[in-house]
CSV table of C-alpha atoms in Angstrom, one decimal:
chain,number,residue,atom,x,y,z
A,309,MET,CA,-1.3,-23.0,-15.7
A,310,THR,CA,-3.1,-23.2,-12.3
A,311,PRO,CA,-5.9,-25.9,-12.3
A,312,PRO,CA,-9.4,-24.6,-11.6
A,313,THR,CA,-10.5,-25.0,-7.9
A,314,ALA,CA,-13.6,-26.7,-7.0
A,315,GLU,CA,-14.9,-23.2,-6.4
A,316,HIS,CA,-14.2,-21.9,-9.9
A,317,ARG,CA,-15.7,-25.1,-11.4
A,318,LEU,CA,-19.0,-24.5,-9.4
A,319,LEU,CA,-19.2,-20.9,-10.6
A,320,ALA,CA,-18.4,-21.9,-14.1
A,321,ARG,CA,-21.7,-24.2,-13.9
A,322,VAL,CA,-23.6,-21.3,-12.1
A,323,GLU,CA,-22.5,-19.0,-15.1
A,324,GLU,CA,-23.4,-21.6,-17.5
A,325,LEU,CA,-26.9,-22.1,-16.1
A,326,ILE,CA,-28.0,-18.3,-15.0
A,327,GLY,CA,-25.1,-16.3,-16.1
A,328,ARG,CA,-27.5,-14.1,-18.4
A,329,ASP,CA,-29.8,-13.7,-15.8
A,330,LEU,CA,-27.2,-12.6,-13.1
A,331,LEU,CA,-25.9,-10.0,-15.7
A,332,GLU,CA,-29.5,-8.8,-16.2
A,333,VAL,CA,-29.9,-8.5,-12.2
A,334,GLU,CA,-26.6,-6.5,-12.2
A,335,ALA,CA,-27.8,-4.1,-14.9
A,336,ILE,CA,-31.2,-3.6,-13.0
A,337,PHE,CA,-29.4,-3.0,-9.7
A,338,ASP,CA,-27.2,-0.4,-11.4
A,339,ARG,CA,-29.8,1.2,-13.5
A,340,GLU,CA,-32.2,1.5,-10.6
A,341,LEU,CA,-29.5,3.1,-8.2
A,342,ALA,CA,-28.0,5.5,-10.8
A,343,HIS,CA,-28.3,9.1,-9.6
A,344,PRO,CA,-27.1,12.3,-11.1
A,345,HIS,CA,-25.6,13.7,-7.9
A,346,PRO,CA,-21.9,13.2,-8.1
A,347,PHE,CA,-21.6,12.5,-4.4
A,348,VAL,CA,-24.3,9.9,-4.5
A,349,ARG,CA,-22.7,8.4,-7.6
A,350,ASP,CA,-19.3,8.1,-5.8
A,351,LEU,CA,-20.9,6.2,-2.9
A,352,LEU,CA,-22.7,3.8,-5.2
A,353,ALA,CA,-19.6,3.2,-7.0
A,354,HIS,CA,-17.8,2.5,-3.9
A,355,ILE,CA,-20.2,-0.1,-2.6
A,356,GLY,CA,-20.2,-1.5,-6.1
A,357,ARG,CA,-16.9,-3.2,-5.0
A,358,PHE,CA,-18.5,-4.8,-1.8
A,359,ARG,CA,-20.5,-7.2,-4.1
A,360,GLY,CA,-19.2,-10.7,-4.1
A,361,LYS,CA,-20.3,-13.8,-5.7
A,362,ARG,CA,-23.8,-12.7,-5.4
A,363,LEU,CA,-25.1,-15.6,-3.3
A,364,ARG,CA,-28.3,-14.5,-2.8
A,365,PRO,CA,-29.5,-13.7,-6.3
A,366,ILE,CA,-28.0,-16.9,-7.2
A,367,LEU,CA,-30.1,-18.7,-4.6
A,368,LEU,CA,-33.3,-17.0,-5.6
A,369,LEU,CA,-32.7,-17.5,-9.6
A,370,LEU,CA,-31.6,-21.4,-9.2
A,371,SER,CA,-34.8,-21.8,-6.9
A,372,ALA,CA,-37.1,-20.4,-9.5
A,373,GLN,CA,-35.3,-22.6,-12.0
A,374,ALA,CA,-35.4,-25.8,-10.0
A,375,VAL,CA,-39.2,-25.6,-10.1
A,376,GLY,CA,-39.8,-23.7,-13.6
A,377,GLU,CA,-38.7,-20.9,-15.4
A,378,ILE,CA,-36.8,-17.6,-14.4
A,379,GLY,CA,-39.0,-14.4,-15.4
A,380,HIS,CA,-38.7,-10.7,-15.2
A,381,GLU,CA,-40.1,-10.7,-11.8
A,382,HIS,CA,-37.3,-12.9,-10.5
A,383,ARG,CA,-34.4,-10.7,-12.0
A,384,VAL,CA,-36.1,-7.7,-10.2
A,385,LEU,CA,-36.5,-9.7,-6.9
A,386,SER,CA,-32.9,-10.8,-7.0
A,387,ALA,CA,-31.7,-7.0,-7.5
A,388,VAL,CA,-34.1,-6.0,-4.5
A,389,VAL,CA,-32.5,-8.7,-2.2
A,390,GLU,CA,-29.0,-7.7,-3.2
A,391,MET,CA,-29.8,-4.3,-2.3
A,392,ILE,CA,-31.2,-5.2,1.1
A,393,HIS,CA,-28.2,-7.4,1.7
A,394,THR,CA,-25.7,-4.5,0.6
A,395,ALA,CA,-27.6,-2.1,3.1
A,396,THR,CA,-27.0,-4.5,5.8
A,397,LEU,CA,-23.4,-4.9,5.2
A,398,VAL,CA,-23.2,-1.0,5.1
A,399,HIS,CA,-24.8,-0.7,8.3
A,400,ASP,CA,-23.0,-3.6,9.8
A,401,ASP,CA,-19.6,-2.1,9.2
A,402,VAL,CA,-20.9,1.0,11.5
A,403,LEU,CA,-22.2,-1.4,14.1
A,404,ASP,CA,-18.8,-3.2,14.0
A,405,ASP,CA,-16.4,-0.3,13.6
A,406,ALA,CA,-15.0,-2.2,10.7
A,407,ASP,CA,-12.4,-0.8,8.5
A,408,VAL,CA,-12.2,-2.9,5.5
A,409,ARG,CA,-14.7,-5.0,3.3
A,410,ARG,CA,-13.7,-7.0,0.3
A,411,HIS,CA,-10.3,-5.5,0.5
A,412,VAL,CA,-11.5,-1.8,0.2
A,413,PRO,CA,-12.1,0.9,2.9
A,414,THR,CA,-15.7,0.8,4.6
A,415,VAL,CA,-18.1,3.5,3.8
A,416,ASN,CA,-17.6,4.6,7.6
A,417,THR,CA,-13.8,4.7,7.0
A,418,ARG,CA,-13.7,6.4,3.9
A,419,TRP,CA,-16.4,8.9,4.7
A,420,ASN,CA,-18.2,8.7,8.3
A,421,ALA,CA,-20.8,6.7,10.2
A,422,GLU,CA,-23.6,9.4,9.2
A,423,THR,CA,-23.0,8.9,5.6
A,424,SER,CA,-22.9,5.2,6.2
A,425,VAL,CA,-26.4,5.2,8.0
A,426,MET,CA,-28.1,7.2,5.4
A,427,LEU,CA,-26.7,5.2,2.5
A,428,GLY,CA,-27.8,2.2,4.0
A,429,ASP,CA,-31.4,3.5,4.4
A,430,TYR,CA,-31.2,4.7,0.7
A,431,LEU,CA,-30.5,1.2,-0.2
A,432,PHE,CA,-33.5,-0.2,1.9
A,433,THR,CA,-36.0,2.2,0.7
A,434,HIS,CA,-35.0,2.0,-3.0
A,435,ALA,CA,-35.4,-1.9,-2.5
A,436,PHE,CA,-38.8,-1.5,-1.4
A,437,HIS,CA,-39.6,1.1,-4.3
A,438,LEU,CA,-38.3,-1.5,-6.8
A,439,ALA,CA,-40.3,-4.3,-5.4
A,440,ALA,CA,-43.5,-2.2,-5.6
A,441,GLY,CA,-42.8,-1.6,-9.2
A,442,LEU,CA,-43.9,-5.2,-9.9
A,443,GLY,CA,-47.4,-4.2,-9.1
A,444,ASP,CA,-47.9,-7.0,-6.9
A,445,ALA,CA,-48.3,-6.6,-3.0
A,446,ARG,CA,-47.0,-10.1,-2.1
A,447,ALA,CA,-43.4,-9.1,-2.9
A,448,CYS,CA,-43.5,-6.2,-0.7
A,449,ARG,CA,-45.4,-8.4,2.3
A,450,LEU,CA,-42.8,-11.1,1.9
A,451,ILE,CA,-39.7,-8.6,1.7
A,452,GLY,CA,-41.0,-6.6,4.5
A,453,ALA,CA,-41.6,-9.4,6.7
A,454,ALA,CA,-38.1,-10.8,6.2
A,455,THR,CA,-36.2,-7.3,6.7
A,456,ASN,CA,-38.2,-6.7,9.7
A,457,ASN,CA,-36.7,-10.0,11.0
A,458,VAL,CA,-33.2,-9.1,10.0
A,459,CYS,CA,-33.4,-5.9,11.9
A,460,VAL,CA,-35.1,-7.8,15.0
A,461,GLY,CA,-32.2,-10.4,14.8
A,462,GLU,CA,-29.6,-7.5,14.8
A,463,LEU,CA,-31.3,-5.7,17.8
A,464,ILE,CA,-31.3,-8.8,19.8
A,465,GLN,CA,-27.5,-9.2,19.1
A,466,ILE,CA,-26.6,-5.8,20.1
A,467,ARG,CA,-29.0,-6.3,23.3
A,468,GLU,CA,-26.9,-9.6,24.1
A,469,ARG,CA,-23.4,-8.1,23.7
A,470,GLY,CA,-21.5,-8.8,27.0
A,471,ASN,CA,-23.8,-11.5,27.9
A,472,PHE,CA,-21.5,-14.5,28.6
A,473,ALA,CA,-24.4,-16.6,29.6
A,474,LEU,CA,-25.8,-16.6,26.1
A,475,THR,CA,-27.0,-20.2,25.1
A,476,GLU,CA,-26.7,-21.9,21.8
A,477,ASP,CA,-30.4,-21.6,21.3
A,478,ASP,CA,-30.2,-17.8,22.0
A,479,TYR,CA,-27.5,-17.6,19.2
A,480,LEU,CA,-29.3,-19.5,16.8
A,481,ARG,CA,-32.5,-17.4,17.0
A,482,ILE,CA,-30.4,-14.4,16.5
A,483,ILE,CA,-28.8,-15.7,13.3
A,484,GLU,CA,-32.1,-17.1,12.2
A,485,GLY,CA,-33.1,-13.3,11.9
A,486,LYS,CA,-29.9,-11.6,11.0
A,487,THR,CA,-28.5,-14.2,8.3
A,488,ALA,CA,-31.0,-17.1,7.6
A,489,GLU,CA,-34.1,-15.1,7.0
A,490,LEU,CA,-32.9,-13.4,3.8
A,491,CYS,CA,-31.6,-16.7,2.3
A,492,GLY,CA,-34.9,-18.2,3.1
A,493,LEU,CA,-36.7,-15.4,1.5
A,494,CYS,CA,-34.7,-16.0,-1.5
A,495,GLY,CA,-35.7,-19.7,-1.7
A,496,ASP,CA,-39.3,-18.9,-1.0
A,497,THR,CA,-39.7,-16.0,-3.6
A,498,GLY,CA,-37.7,-17.7,-6.2
A,499,ALA,CA,-40.3,-20.6,-6.0
A,500,ARG,CA,-43.4,-18.8,-5.4
A,501,TYR,CA,-43.0,-16.5,-8.6
A,502,ALA,CA,-42.2,-19.5,-10.8
A,503,GLY,CA,-45.6,-20.8,-9.8
A,504,ALA,CA,-44.5,-23.6,-7.3
A,505,ASP,CA,-47.1,-25.0,-4.7
A,506,GLU,CA,-46.9,-23.8,-1.0
A,507,GLU,CA,-45.0,-27.1,0.0
A,508,VAL,CA,-42.3,-26.5,-2.4
A,509,CYS,CA,-42.2,-22.8,-1.3
A,510,GLU,CA,-41.8,-23.8,2.2
A,511,ALA,CA,-39.2,-26.7,1.4
A,512,LEU,CA,-37.0,-23.9,-0.8
A,513,ARG,CA,-37.4,-21.5,2.3
A,514,GLU,CA,-36.3,-24.0,4.9
A,515,TYR,CA,-33.2,-24.7,2.6
A,516,GLY,CA,-32.3,-21.1,2.4
A,517,ARG,CA,-32.7,-20.8,6.2
A,518,SER,CA,-30.8,-23.7,7.1
A,519,LEU,CA,-28.0,-22.7,4.4
A,520,GLY,CA,-28.0,-19.2,6.1
A,521,ILE,CA,-27.3,-20.7,9.6
A,522,ALA,CA,-24.8,-22.8,8.3
A,523,PHE,CA,-23.1,-20.0,6.6
A,524,GLN,CA,-23.3,-17.7,9.4
A,525,ILE,CA,-21.6,-20.3,11.9
A,526,ALA,CA,-18.8,-20.6,9.3
A,527,ASP,CA,-18.5,-16.8,9.1
A,528,ASP,CA,-18.4,-16.7,13.0
A,529,LEU,CA,-15.4,-19.3,12.8
A,530,LEU,CA,-13.7,-17.1,10.0
A,531,ASP,CA,-14.1,-14.0,12.5
A,532,LEU,CA,-12.0,-16.0,15.1
A,533,LEU,CA,-9.8,-18.0,12.8
A,534,GLY,CA,-9.2,-16.4,9.3
A,535,ASP,CA,-6.7,-14.2,8.0
A,536,GLU,CA,-7.8,-10.7,7.2
A,537,GLY,CA,-5.6,-10.4,4.1
A,538,SER,CA,-7.5,-13.6,2.7
A,539,ALA,CA,-10.7,-12.7,3.9
A,540,GLY,CA,-10.6,-9.1,2.7
A,541,LYS,CA,-12.4,-7.7,5.6
A,542,THR,CA,-12.1,-6.7,9.2
A,543,LEU,CA,-11.8,-9.6,11.4
A,544,GLY,CA,-12.2,-10.0,15.3
A,545,SER,CA,-15.0,-7.4,15.5
A,546,ASP,CA,-17.4,-10.3,17.4
A,547,LEU,CA,-14.5,-10.4,19.9
A,548,ASP,CA,-14.3,-6.7,20.3
A,549,LYS,CA,-17.8,-6.4,20.5
A,550,GLN,CA,-18.2,-9.1,23.2
A,551,LYS,CA,-20.7,-11.0,21.0
A,552,LEU,CA,-20.8,-14.7,21.8
A,553,THR,CA,-20.7,-16.9,19.0
A,554,LEU,CA,-20.8,-20.7,18.7
A,555,PRO,CA,-17.3,-21.5,19.4
A,556,LEU,CA,-17.3,-19.2,22.5
A,557,ILE,CA,-20.6,-20.4,23.7
A,558,ARG,CA,-19.4,-24.2,23.6
A,559,LEU,CA,-16.1,-23.3,25.0
A,560,LEU,CA,-17.7,-21.7,28.1
A,561,ASP,CA,-20.3,-24.2,28.4
A,562,ARG,CA,-18.0,-27.0,28.4
A,563,ALA,CA,-14.8,-25.5,30.6
A,564,PRO,CA,-14.7,-26.2,34.2
A,565,GLU,CA,-16.3,-23.3,36.3
A,566,PRO,CA,-13.0,-21.8,37.3
A,567,ASP,CA,-11.8,-21.6,33.7
A,568,ALA,CA,-15.2,-20.4,32.4
A,569,ALA,CA,-15.1,-17.6,35.2
A,570,ARG,CA,-11.6,-16.6,34.2
A,571,LEU,CA,-12.3,-16.5,30.5
A,572,ARG,CA,-15.6,-14.5,31.2
A,573,ALA,CA,-13.5,-12.0,33.2
A,574,LEU,CA,-11.1,-11.6,30.2
A,575,LEU,CA,-13.8,-11.2,27.6
A,576,ALA,CA,-15.5,-8.5,29.6
A,577,SER,CA,-12.2,-6.6,29.8
A,578,SER,CA,-12.1,-4.7,26.7
A,579,GLY,CA,-8.7,-5.9,24.9
A,580,ALA,CA,-7.7,-8.2,27.5
A,581,LEU,CA,-8.2,-11.3,25.3
A,582,THR,CA,-6.8,-11.4,21.8
A,583,ARG,CA,-7.6,-13.8,18.9
A,584,ARG,CA,-4.4,-15.3,19.3
A,585,ASP,CA,-5.0,-16.0,23.1
A,586,LEU,CA,-8.6,-17.1,22.5
A,587,LEU,CA,-7.3,-19.8,19.8
A,588,ALA,CA,-5.2,-21.4,22.2
A,589,GLU,CA,-8.2,-21.9,24.5
A,590,LEU,CA,-10.4,-22.9,21.6
A,591,GLU,CA,-7.8,-25.5,20.5
A,592,ARG,CA,-7.7,-27.0,24.0
A,593,SER,CA,-11.3,-27.7,23.7
A,594,ASP,CA,-13.8,-29.3,21.3
A,595,ALA,CA,-15.2,-25.9,20.7
A,596,LEU,CA,-14.0,-25.5,16.9
A,597,HIS,CA,-15.0,-29.0,15.8
A,598,TYR,CA,-18.3,-28.8,17.4
A,599,ALA,CA,-19.1,-25.4,15.6
A,600,GLN,CA,-17.8,-27.0,12.4
A,601,GLN,CA,-20.1,-29.9,12.8
A,602,ARG,CA,-22.9,-27.9,13.6
A,603,ALA,CA,-22.5,-26.1,10.4
A,604,ARG,CA,-22.3,-29.2,8.6
A,605,GLU,CA,-25.3,-30.6,10.1
A,606,PHE,CA,-27.3,-27.3,9.1
A,607,ALA,CA,-26.0,-27.8,5.6
A,608,GLN,CA,-27.3,-31.4,5.6
A,609,GLN,CA,-30.8,-29.9,6.5
A,610,ALA,CA,-30.5,-27.8,3.7
A,611,ARG,CA,-29.8,-30.5,1.3
A,612,PHE,CA,-32.7,-32.5,2.9
A,613,ALA,CA,-35.0,-30.1,2.0
A,614,LEU,CA,-34.3,-30.1,-1.5
A,615,ASN,CA,-35.9,-33.7,-1.6
A,616,ALA,CA,-39.1,-31.8,-2.4
A,617,LEU,CA,-37.8,-30.8,-5.9
A,618,PRO,CA,-37.3,-32.8,-9.2
A,619,GLU,CA,-33.8,-33.7,-10.3
A,620,SER,CA,-32.4,-31.1,-12.3
A,621,PRO,CA,-29.1,-29.1,-13.0
A,622,ALA,CA,-30.4,-26.2,-10.8
A,623,ARG,CA,-31.2,-28.7,-8.0
A,624,ARG,CA,-27.6,-30.1,-8.0
A,625,LEU,CA,-26.2,-26.7,-8.0
A,626,LEU,CA,-28.3,-25.7,-5.0
A,627,GLU,CA,-27.1,-29.1,-3.3
A,628,ASP,CA,-23.3,-28.4,-4.1
A,629,LEU,CA,-23.7,-24.7,-2.7
A,630,THR,CA,-24.2,-26.2,0.9
A,631,GLU,CA,-20.7,-27.2,0.7
A,632,PHE,CA,-19.2,-24.1,-0.4
A,633,ALA,CA,-21.1,-22.1,2.3
A,634,ILE,CA,-19.4,-23.9,5.2
A,635,GLN,CA,-16.2,-23.8,3.7
A,636,ARG,CA,-16.9,-20.1,3.7
A,637,GLN,CA,-16.0,-19.4,0.1
A,638,PHE,CA,-18.7,-16.9,-0.4
């Protein structure tokens, strides 16, 4: 019998601490999106296979438990955040021309881009409908602001495609919106709806933001270095779409100008530079190590933010999640 991995042990602890709450989140998600039309039902059943280890609901629920108790509002808001996240995945697959997600065809591959766009919109609108049902305007304001920032991050990333002068600061601003914002929302709302004071809410928002940045840097490394069979999704889309991520930014920044000019020309020529070609260039530089180190630094920032919390099993789990985020297990 294969011994449990560190990931399995962590997930077992999550299950022990908040497993019943996660089941209720799943039930709310499914119940709220249920629809009588067979085509809509088929679409929703398909995207149900995209749902992974529910990182964002886990963040929200653990943040609540770390400062108080998990209530009905937390379970509803966890379902809301998961709807928003799923909507972004459906839309991202269109933007990236991705064929596979979690080992199954993307919606745009199985059906078409139009269906993907409208399905993502359906998820977004239903998320706000569900949040409004709490009868508390705070939830809609917080979720609306975060979702706007996610969209702005994506828009800026689209605008910056092919910009081979993109700086690390520019890159961080993009991922702060497109990924970190939603994770920060989970920390904030988890604490806020458990009655935490503003200082603790902001600490957990900072935890989520830093964790999200670390996660995205690790994800961008996966896009360059990962195996599609293991990752379960289309890789190399950043390179295909001429989106500069941290390893490439570092490579171009540190390469002698003749080499940097050659690489920029190759990156600008669609299909001229494959992941295999680029890997050789990256391995000759410090770019991979640098990106990995930056992910670790943001993970450490996330752990530091948790100093605002009392010691508890939920806090320890939040601390341990930072390591798994940079190992790209979620």
